[in-house]
Amino acid sequence: MYVVREKELRSAVSPLEKRRADSAPKAEAWGVPRHHFLSLLLFLFAVSSVWAVDPSRHISQYAHTAWRIQDGVFNGSPFAVTQTTDGYLWIGTRAGLLRFDGVRFVPWTSPDGKHLPSSDISSLLGARDGSLWIGMEGGLSHWDKQHLTNYLVRPERINSIIEDRNGTVWFVRSRLSDAAEGGLCQIIDTGVRCYGKADGMSGSDGASTLVEDTLGNLWIGNDAAVVRWKPGSSSTFMLTELKSKQGINGAKSLAANPDGSVWVGIDLPGRGLGLQQVVQGARKPFVIPELDGSTLEVFALFLDRENALWIGTVNQGIYRIHDRKVDHFRSADGLSGDSVNLNAFYEDREGNLWVATTKGIDCFRDVRVATFSTREGLATPEVDSVLAAQDGTVWIGGTDALDAIHPDGVSSVQAGKGLPGNQVTSLLEDHAGRLWVGVDRTMSIYKNGRFRRIDRPDGRPIGLVVGMTEDVDNNIWIETSGPPRTLSRIHDFKVQEEFPVPQMPAARKVAADAEGGIWLGLMNGDLARYRHGKTEIFPFKHEEDSRVNQLVVNSDGSVLGATPLGVVGWKEGKQQNLTVQNGLPCNTVYALIEDSHRALWLYTECGLVEIAG
């Protein structure tokens, strides 16, 4: 099972999604007029951020789509991705150029009858003027939406193309027949000017990678060094560790940080290799407790709009570093391949992150619901209870563990390692911030890393806890499954009263009333209120399984229960049902909760539903 966390959308809804939303059913309940919008999150999973994928989430929490060569999508390995201003994505492969409209990958040929010098595409650039630059194994071409212009037709490789802040297009190339010609080149009108050793460029075989920093310097990586370059000025950072390495291309990729530092990726691990940084004119390794950068074989680097660094490796998939936190995603997690290509990463204008591997193309995008499972660090494979604490911690109880999701990650108290039992059934935070935990057939208070058990007056365990609440007088009310089912009142950490069936009707959930007393969601689907020693029952339609799975008392005084027959509710003496007949997309409701904006969230058999407040 999974824990999900809702996050507000940061992007506008596309026309297709708007049409879907407009056709969604409408709901009417206590405090929820019919004209209010009932939105199905299932329709919104495809909506992504207009900025970037959220770096606070694990990569595995993004929506992920992979298109693989083995599925017949591509004839050759994808090598580069870009987007033009008309919204089309372009994929450069070893077997030609493809255009992607969001549904289909279509091979591209120039409509003016001209041909690319080569079908082996190595780099792409969607320029600000809407045109497309195409780098190949054997040439450079420019498509301006009307004409194809071939700039270079030579037996060399165009490795990277960028457009600087002034709109000038630069590219770097390798496999030069004459190193003096230079690996860095600039597009000037319809011609090309290249810069070589005489201009401060080092390297015997051109260059592999190119970026621009915040000061307008160009950074070039080649087989022997990293060069910071401007016309008339250059600084060289030699990769001395590669002197004894024959056939190694050196700095494969670069990424420029906003603070002026530069990441350097080298496709060979070892001291002074792997992932490096150039900071204030000096090269240094990147080492944190979670990752030693020198152990990586880095083939691609990319800094997204949230300044998260994405790392493509030779055979370990992708890594991401943000605020010195590391995340890893590889083929075992669903990535199309563990070997990432040179120009692997691209962030489109909607904020989706694209990755090109030797075996396919992957797309990661934000979704409105973040999922937590054992993949994201939970110790329990089964979630039975969830609690959002006042300090922002989210507690998760389930089989063999009590997990806590913090901003810094996930921590766990596990069975046999501090947890006083095997199954966490219920959770409650009281007014003092103490955590009440139902474990197996016992009740304990967890604080400062220790459990304190609360038993019945005769010393027996309280029983299997199925529901808890704290009333306005700081009494803790606990419903246990029995036999017999019993409602207990605890005050000052002692059981003060017990109400077994039939003295109190059999309940599954309890909730406090702001005006005093408590509400009970009964096993037969009814609601009940216990106040000042008196029990009132409010009957609803019954079937074989009508039990109240979840119970909430909302800020407007309404009481709502989640049942297999929809939502039952009471407000100011009036009772009503919310079902498919009056707005729900399906009847079975497992849980419900009101958020801080007074919107009602339902967890149903057909997905999550939000009813605006």
XYZ file of C-alpha atoms in Angstrom:
613
model
C 0.000 0.000 0.000
C 0.995 3.636 -0.350
C 0.788 6.959 1.431
C -0.092 9.942 -0.760
C 0.480 13.643 -0.165
C -1.557 16.289 -2.008
C 0.281 19.238 -3.582
C -1.278 22.259 -5.261
C -0.849 22.540 -9.022
C 1.479 25.275 -10.244
C 0.426 25.200 -13.853
C -2.568 26.118 -15.941
C -4.840 23.307 -17.033
C -4.528 22.378 -20.684
C -7.581 22.622 -22.971
C -7.968 18.826 -22.965
C -7.848 18.630 -19.175
C -10.246 21.580 -18.895
C -12.754 19.775 -21.084
C -12.423 16.727 -18.835
C -12.854 18.807 -15.693
C -15.871 20.632 -17.076
C -17.551 17.292 -17.701
C -16.896 15.996 -14.158
C -19.969 15.341 -11.963
C -21.203 17.955 -9.517
C -21.840 17.366 -5.798
C -24.222 18.732 -3.200
C -23.794 18.166 0.536
C -23.757 20.159 3.768
C -22.000 23.431 2.993
C -21.168 22.279 -0.561
C -23.533 23.865 -3.125
C -24.189 22.123 -6.405
C -22.347 24.774 -8.430
C -19.047 24.005 -6.684
C -16.495 22.069 -8.631
C -16.034 18.349 -7.990
C -12.650 17.451 -9.438
C -11.285 13.983 -9.977
C -7.559 13.866 -9.393
C -7.348 10.974 -11.782
C -7.911 13.493 -14.543
C -5.140 15.734 -13.270
C -2.267 13.274 -12.958
C -0.954 14.393 -16.367
C -0.746 18.071 -15.413
C 2.812 19.182 -14.704
C 4.514 22.184 -13.177
C 5.242 25.149 -15.397
C 8.560 25.514 -13.571
C 10.258 22.188 -12.932
C 9.782 18.854 -11.302
C 9.673 19.319 -7.532
C 13.155 18.548 -6.127
C 11.731 17.784 -2.667
C 10.233 14.596 -4.090
C 11.987 11.384 -4.932
C 12.430 10.678 -8.627
C 10.238 7.612 -8.129
C 7.394 9.915 -7.002
C 7.146 11.645 -10.378
C 4.881 10.447 -13.125
C 7.206 8.456 -15.377
C 6.797 7.360 -18.978
C 9.391 5.378 -20.928
C 9.501 4.731 -24.683
C 11.917 1.902 -25.465
C 13.732 0.766 -28.609
C 12.628 -2.805 -27.888
C 9.006 -1.674 -28.256
C 9.682 -0.468 -31.798
C 9.397 3.255 -31.016
C 12.908 4.091 -32.284
C 15.104 2.535 -34.938
C 18.259 3.802 -33.251
C 19.427 4.880 -29.824
C 18.064 8.336 -28.791
C 20.930 10.733 -28.254
C 19.544 14.271 -27.822
C 16.269 16.041 -26.985
C 15.115 19.626 -27.517
C 11.907 21.643 -27.980
C 11.086 24.366 -30.476
C 8.868 27.354 -29.760
C 5.898 25.726 -31.515
C 5.829 23.104 -28.728
C 7.158 20.153 -30.718
C 9.799 17.970 -29.113
C 12.661 16.766 -31.281
C 14.546 13.555 -30.668
C 17.911 12.944 -32.307
C 18.759 9.266 -32.706
C 21.501 7.205 -34.308
C 19.011 6.534 -37.125
C 17.593 9.982 -37.821
C 15.593 12.895 -36.450
C 12.110 12.423 -34.936
C 9.409 14.958 -34.079
C 7.116 14.262 -31.109
C 3.697 15.912 -30.787
C 2.862 14.379 -27.405
C 1.353 11.264 -28.959
C 3.507 10.060 -31.867
C 7.178 10.039 -32.791
C 7.337 10.846 -36.515
C 10.528 10.650 -38.640
C 11.379 14.095 -39.985
C 12.599 15.011 -43.442
C 12.950 18.510 -44.803
C 9.933 19.504 -46.934
C 12.189 21.590 -49.181
C 13.733 18.402 -50.580
C 17.149 18.830 -48.961
C 18.721 16.143 -46.793
C 20.693 16.119 -43.577
C 24.377 15.283 -44.084
C 23.984 12.330 -41.722
C 21.282 10.337 -39.970
C 23.468 9.940 -36.856
C 22.189 12.846 -34.717
C 24.445 13.808 -31.805
C 23.118 17.190 -30.563
C 20.121 19.510 -30.920
C 19.174 23.089 -30.082
C 15.743 24.681 -30.234
C 16.708 28.324 -30.689
C 14.791 31.319 -29.361
C 13.800 32.357 -32.892
C 11.895 29.079 -33.319
C 14.457 27.402 -35.543
C 16.179 24.081 -34.982
C 19.926 23.390 -35.031
C 20.941 19.800 -35.729
C 24.383 18.448 -34.888
C 25.458 15.155 -36.425
C 28.239 12.694 -36.877
C 29.310 14.397 -40.069
C 27.892 17.894 -40.091
C 25.751 20.753 -38.763
C 22.384 21.822 -40.172
C 19.823 24.552 -39.517
C 16.050 24.261 -40.073
C 14.213 27.604 -40.001
C 10.756 26.040 -40.603
C 11.061 26.747 -44.316
C 14.545 25.852 -45.451
C 17.256 23.443 -44.409
C 20.781 24.888 -44.467
C 23.792 22.619 -44.110
C 26.628 24.554 -42.472
C 29.282 21.885 -42.202
C 29.613 18.619 -44.065
C 32.746 17.030 -42.648
C 33.780 13.745 -41.012
C 33.599 15.202 -37.523
C 31.126 15.112 -34.658
C 29.051 18.037 -33.350
C 28.832 17.303 -29.605
C 26.965 20.269 -28.117
C 25.103 23.356 -29.367
C 24.050 26.336 -27.218
C 22.600 29.811 -27.702
C 24.216 32.401 -25.456
C 22.513 35.316 -23.740
C 23.096 37.537 -26.788
C 21.489 35.082 -29.185
C 24.756 33.831 -30.697
C 24.843 30.122 -31.522
C 27.984 28.231 -30.476
C 28.916 24.600 -30.866
C 31.788 22.266 -30.033
C 33.071 19.434 -32.164
C 35.487 16.533 -31.995
C 37.273 14.040 -34.278
C 38.976 16.890 -36.076
C 41.257 16.246 -39.000
C 43.264 19.314 -38.026
C 43.352 20.281 -34.322
C 44.564 23.775 -35.207
C 41.144 24.531 -36.653
C 39.710 24.437 -33.143
C 36.919 22.613 -31.349
C 34.839 25.710 -30.439
C 32.869 27.353 -33.229
C 30.505 30.299 -33.628
C 27.742 30.836 -36.175
C 28.179 34.196 -37.933
C 25.411 34.975 -40.424
C 25.593 32.045 -42.844
C 29.159 31.125 -41.948
C 31.170 29.510 -39.179
C 34.180 30.801 -37.246
C 36.172 28.343 -35.142
C 38.683 28.903 -32.319
C 41.730 26.719 -31.709
C 45.014 26.646 -29.830
C 45.950 30.132 -30.985
C 42.810 31.430 -29.263
C 43.461 29.715 -25.926
C 41.732 26.424 -26.677
C 43.531 23.257 -25.571
C 42.838 19.642 -26.464
C 44.067 17.469 -29.280
C 40.705 16.283 -30.555
C 38.316 19.203 -30.268
C 35.780 19.373 -27.443
C 32.956 17.294 -25.971
C 30.782 19.735 -24.042
C 29.872 23.411 -23.817
C 27.958 25.645 -21.347
C 27.644 29.366 -20.601
C 27.925 30.645 -17.016
C 26.119 33.573 -15.373
C 28.932 35.988 -16.319
C 28.777 35.119 -19.991
C 31.916 32.941 -19.999
C 31.894 29.840 -22.153
C 33.107 26.629 -20.509
C 34.456 23.919 -22.773
C 35.352 20.384 -21.791
C 37.796 18.329 -23.816
C 40.059 15.305 -23.569
C 42.631 16.975 -21.319
C 41.113 20.014 -19.620
C 38.216 22.287 -18.787
C 38.552 25.744 -20.324
C 36.844 28.971 -19.270
C 36.844 31.144 -22.376
C 35.897 34.550 -23.720
C 37.298 36.166 -26.849
C 40.759 37.326 -25.798
C 40.657 35.652 -22.378
C 40.871 32.050 -21.206
C 41.736 29.913 -18.169
C 42.578 26.230 -18.357
C 42.003 23.620 -15.643
C 44.056 20.591 -16.617
C 42.775 17.079 -15.939
C 46.168 15.748 -14.938
C 44.650 12.486 -13.700
C 44.003 11.497 -17.343
C 47.605 11.738 -18.524
C 48.133 8.007 -18.231
C 44.684 7.096 -19.582
C 44.709 6.358 -23.252
C 41.484 6.725 -25.263
C 39.606 8.616 -22.535
C 37.730 11.683 -23.759
C 38.072 13.633 -20.505
C 35.357 16.084 -19.467
C 32.216 14.663 -21.040
C 29.736 17.164 -19.606
C 29.527 20.485 -17.770
C 26.813 22.336 -15.842
C 27.077 25.965 -14.686
C 25.670 26.970 -11.282
C 24.117 30.401 -10.602
C 26.944 31.137 -8.115
C 29.567 30.888 -10.858
C 30.849 27.427 -9.961
C 30.801 24.702 -12.593
C 30.142 20.978 -12.366
C 32.467 18.730 -14.348
C 31.538 15.197 -15.380
C 34.264 12.708 -16.395
C 33.389 9.252 -17.685
C 36.052 7.530 -15.605
C 35.968 6.959 -11.836
C 38.926 7.530 -9.558
C 40.755 10.139 -7.563
C 40.223 13.535 -9.202
C 37.758 12.054 -11.697
C 34.034 11.230 -11.818
C 32.003 14.211 -10.585
C 34.103 17.310 -9.886
C 33.541 21.032 -9.296
C 35.401 24.164 -10.329
C 34.877 26.665 -7.499
C 36.597 30.072 -7.325
C 39.205 29.036 -9.832
C 40.091 25.697 -8.243
C 38.988 22.167 -9.072
C 37.792 20.027 -6.186
C 35.958 16.715 -5.668
C 32.332 16.417 -4.625
C 32.003 14.226 -1.525
C 29.084 14.056 0.903
C 27.971 11.210 3.210
C 25.491 9.955 0.625
C 27.780 10.089 -2.411
C 31.444 10.184 -3.339
C 31.453 11.789 -6.774
C 34.758 10.150 -7.702
C 33.058 6.739 -7.794
C 30.821 7.741 -10.723
C 31.377 7.386 -14.458
C 29.671 10.593 -15.565
C 28.480 10.975 -19.139
C 25.910 13.787 -18.849
C 25.121 16.694 -16.483
C 22.132 19.017 -16.376
C 21.010 21.757 -13.979
C 17.222 22.205 -13.959
C 15.209 25.326 -13.102
C 15.185 24.418 -9.410
C 18.994 24.149 -9.512
C 18.872 20.404 -9.020
C 21.814 18.663 -10.685
C 20.953 15.631 -12.812
C 23.760 13.174 -13.502
C 23.733 10.610 -16.277
C 26.167 7.728 -15.833
C 27.757 5.114 -18.043
C 26.019 2.153 -16.396
C 24.298 3.251 -13.162
C 21.295 5.180 -14.483
C 20.704 8.710 -13.215
C 21.431 10.564 -9.992
C 20.007 13.868 -8.783
C 21.608 16.204 -6.237
C 19.663 19.023 -4.594
C 20.623 20.796 -1.353
C 23.292 18.093 -0.918
C 20.647 15.366 -0.933
C 21.080 12.537 -3.398
C 18.469 10.459 -5.223
C 19.137 7.566 -7.588
C 16.989 6.013 -10.330
C 17.975 3.207 -12.674
C 16.559 0.443 -14.862
C 15.529 -1.580 -11.805
C 13.256 1.374 -10.933
C 11.857 1.649 -14.468
C 14.420 3.769 -16.353
C 14.606 2.708 -20.001
C 18.325 1.949 -19.655
C 21.240 2.302 -17.236
C 23.578 3.849 -19.810
C 22.773 7.529 -20.360
C 23.775 9.329 -23.559
C 25.891 12.476 -23.888
C 23.112 15.049 -24.409
C 20.729 13.018 -22.301
C 18.796 15.638 -20.360
C 16.294 18.248 -21.438
C 13.719 20.270 -19.493
C 10.776 21.319 -21.642
C 8.804 24.520 -21.193
C 6.151 22.714 -19.106
C 8.857 21.640 -16.647
C 8.955 17.977 -17.658
C 12.386 16.365 -17.442
C 13.491 14.167 -20.378
C 16.279 11.607 -20.328
C 17.811 9.811 -23.323
C 19.407 6.426 -22.642
C 20.934 3.911 -25.009
C 17.676 1.958 -24.842
C 14.996 4.639 -25.003
C 13.549 7.964 -23.869
C 12.134 8.709 -20.400
C 9.924 11.586 -19.265
C 9.462 12.617 -15.626
C 6.776 15.090 -14.612
C 5.181 16.355 -11.422
C 1.808 15.031 -10.393
C -0.605 16.454 -7.883
C -0.276 13.459 -5.575
C 3.080 12.294 -4.233
C 3.362 8.614 -3.401
C 5.384 7.140 -0.530
C 6.130 3.427 -0.384
C 9.034 1.177 0.563
C 10.808 2.554 -2.529
C 10.831 6.022 -0.912
C 12.034 4.675 2.442
C 9.001 3.377 4.318
C 9.747 0.278 6.387
C 6.156 -0.953 6.335
C 4.764 -2.489 3.144
C 1.204 -2.072 4.447
C -0.276 1.212 5.626
C -3.075 0.990 8.190
C -3.027 4.459 9.754
C -1.732 7.931 8.871
C -1.367 11.034 11.045
C -0.176 14.550 10.148
C 1.380 15.962 13.334
C 1.508 19.605 14.384
C 5.269 19.832 13.755
C 4.842 18.757 10.120
C 5.823 15.125 10.634
C 3.625 12.563 8.911
C 3.361 9.323 10.907
C 2.535 6.058 9.163
C 1.579 2.890 11.000
C 1.402 -0.546 9.465
C 2.916 -4.001 9.483
C 6.131 -4.282 11.514
C 6.890 -0.557 11.633
C 5.967 2.953 12.706
C 7.376 5.326 10.053
C 7.793 9.096 10.171
C 8.175 11.298 7.091
C 10.210 14.427 7.881
C 11.514 17.153 5.579
C 14.899 15.408 5.831
C 13.613 11.952 4.915
C 12.004 8.903 6.506
C 12.761 7.359 9.898
C 11.313 4.145 11.325
C 10.710 2.307 14.570
C 10.492 -1.353 13.644
C 9.245 -4.539 15.229
C 11.991 -6.123 17.279
C 13.871 -2.797 17.316
C 11.779 -0.715 19.691
C 8.218 -1.153 18.439
C 6.206 -2.968 21.171
C 4.465 -5.325 18.762
C 3.991 -6.004 15.065
C 0.911 -4.160 13.789
C 0.300 -0.425 14.232
C -3.469 -0.039 13.911
C -4.252 3.529 15.050
C -2.540 6.877 15.677
C -3.525 10.053 17.539
C -1.679 13.225 18.563
C -3.047 14.842 21.721
C -3.060 18.510 22.781
C 0.418 18.157 24.341
C 1.961 16.709 21.189
C 2.110 13.171 22.550
C 1.649 10.366 20.049
C -0.861 7.656 21.005
C -0.174 4.411 19.196
C -2.331 1.300 18.993
C -0.013 -1.688 18.484
C -1.448 -5.211 18.211
C -3.905 -5.344 21.138
C -2.199 -2.672 23.242
C -2.171 1.101 23.615
C 1.030 3.107 24.171
C 2.182 6.723 24.278
C 5.292 7.418 22.198
C 7.442 10.372 23.176
C 11.178 11.060 23.013
C 11.846 7.671 21.445
C 10.115 5.622 24.146
C 6.780 3.820 24.435
C 4.665 4.001 27.603
C 1.910 1.400 27.758
C -1.636 2.188 28.979
C -3.621 -0.822 30.300
C -7.092 -1.405 31.661
C -7.696 -1.066 35.416
C -7.269 -4.820 35.913
C -3.916 -4.805 34.114
C -5.156 -6.402 30.914
C -4.283 -4.809 27.552
C -6.850 -2.405 26.159
C -7.441 -4.464 23.011
C -7.222 -3.917 19.253
C -7.665 -0.168 18.744
C -9.755 0.798 15.702
C -10.512 4.441 16.512
C -9.286 7.291 18.765
C -10.042 10.937 19.468
C -9.442 13.613 22.120
C -12.412 15.694 23.303
C -12.501 19.338 24.416
C -11.884 18.247 28.040
C -8.709 16.376 27.031
C -10.257 12.954 27.487
C -8.863 10.321 25.123
C -11.622 8.108 23.734
C -10.665 4.718 22.322
C -12.809 2.241 20.406
C -11.552 -1.363 20.512
C -12.770 -4.281 18.443
C -13.408 -6.672 21.342
C -15.047 -8.995 21.884
C -17.007 -7.229 23.054
C -16.478 -3.940 21.237
C -15.767 -1.345 23.883
C -15.549 2.434 24.085
C -13.045 3.564 26.746
C -12.371 7.000 28.233
C -8.816 7.738 29.353
C -7.832 10.719 31.489
C -4.490 11.326 33.226
C -3.178 8.224 31.427
C -5.670 5.933 33.155
C -8.830 4.244 31.901
C -11.624 6.020 33.765
C -14.689 4.461 32.096
C -15.530 1.559 29.794
C -18.699 1.205 27.684
C -18.960 -2.266 26.163
C -21.639 -3.405 23.713
C -24.614 -3.293 24.205
C -24.193 -0.454 26.718
C -22.744 1.530 23.810
C -23.582 0.675 20.166
C -20.806 -1.095 18.245
C -18.644 1.548 16.582
C -15.650 1.612 14.290
C -14.565 5.260 14.423
C -14.835 8.124 16.926
C -14.457 11.912 16.515
C -14.649 14.804 18.966
C -17.350 17.480 18.796
C -16.166 21.083 19.268
C -19.273 21.699 21.403
C -18.454 18.819 23.739
C -18.857 15.056 23.641
C -17.978 12.692 20.819
C -19.448 11.228 17.659
C -19.325 7.577 16.723
C -19.402 5.978 13.302
C -21.249 2.713 13.883
C -20.666 -0.717 12.404
C -24.161 -0.737 10.900
C -23.666 2.583 9.072
C -25.469 4.868 11.539
C -24.038 7.897 13.324
C -24.247 8.371 17.089
C -23.461 11.201 19.490
C -22.467 10.708 23.115
C -22.734 13.820 25.284
C -23.303 14.330 29.006
C -23.916 10.621 29.580
C -26.577 10.389 26.866
C -26.361 8.559 23.526
C -28.334 9.672 20.452
C -28.461 7.520 17.304
C -29.067 8.893 13.808
C -30.046 6.014 11.484
C -29.163 5.763 7.790
C -29.810 3.259 5.010
C -28.345 -0.155 5.829
C -26.997 -3.032 3.781
C -24.907 -6.072 4.642
C -21.720 -3.981 4.839
C -22.593 -0.426 5.815
C -19.961 0.284 8.460
C -18.499 3.757 8.824
C -14.864 3.521 7.693
C -13.902 7.069 8.629
C -15.559 9.852 10.632
C -14.879 13.610 10.672
C -16.475 16.594 12.364
C -15.900 19.580 10.071
C -15.314 23.229 10.922
C -18.927 24.095 10.039
C -20.265 21.571 12.552
C -21.236 18.945 9.990
C -20.473 15.317 10.711
C -19.519 13.078 7.795
C -18.934 9.358 7.638
C -17.268 7.362 4.841
C -19.139 4.139 4.070
C -19.438 1.532 1.283
C -22.744 3.234 0.411
C -21.301 6.719 -0.036
C -21.003 9.542 2.489
C -23.496 9.835 5.351
C -23.830 13.166 7.075
C -25.521 15.164 9.783
C -25.727 18.927 10.220
C -27.963 20.940 12.545
C -30.370 18.038 12.920
C -30.587 17.258 9.196
C -29.356 13.985 7.698
C -28.360 13.301 4.120
C -26.499 10.819 1.901
C -24.019 11.642 -0.868
C -23.900 8.875 -3.489
C -23.601 8.382 -7.231
C -27.210 9.583 -7.468
C -26.235 13.094 -6.404
C -22.657 13.583 -7.494
C -20.142 10.961 -6.388
C -18.255 9.110 -9.130
C -18.591 5.867 -7.126
C -20.215 4.830 -3.859
C -17.508 3.070 -1.859
C -15.672 5.630 0.273
C -12.793 4.425 2.432
C -11.767 7.681 4.104
C -12.431 11.420 4.121
C -10.867 14.539 5.578
C -11.304 18.324 5.481
C -8.200 20.368 4.567
C -7.145 23.833 5.735
C -9.081 25.440 2.849
C -12.284 23.641 3.942
C -12.172 21.394 0.900
C -13.369 17.841 1.493
C -11.153 15.020 0.245
C -12.558 11.546 -0.349
C -10.555 8.376 -0.862
C -12.862 6.201 -2.952
C -12.656 2.946 -4.879
C -12.299 4.942 -8.117
C -9.628 7.411 -6.930
C -9.234 10.598 -4.900
C -12.009 13.175 -5.068
C -11.902 16.802 -3.939
C -15.060 18.764 -3.135
C -14.268 22.461 -2.823
C -15.343 24.152 0.382
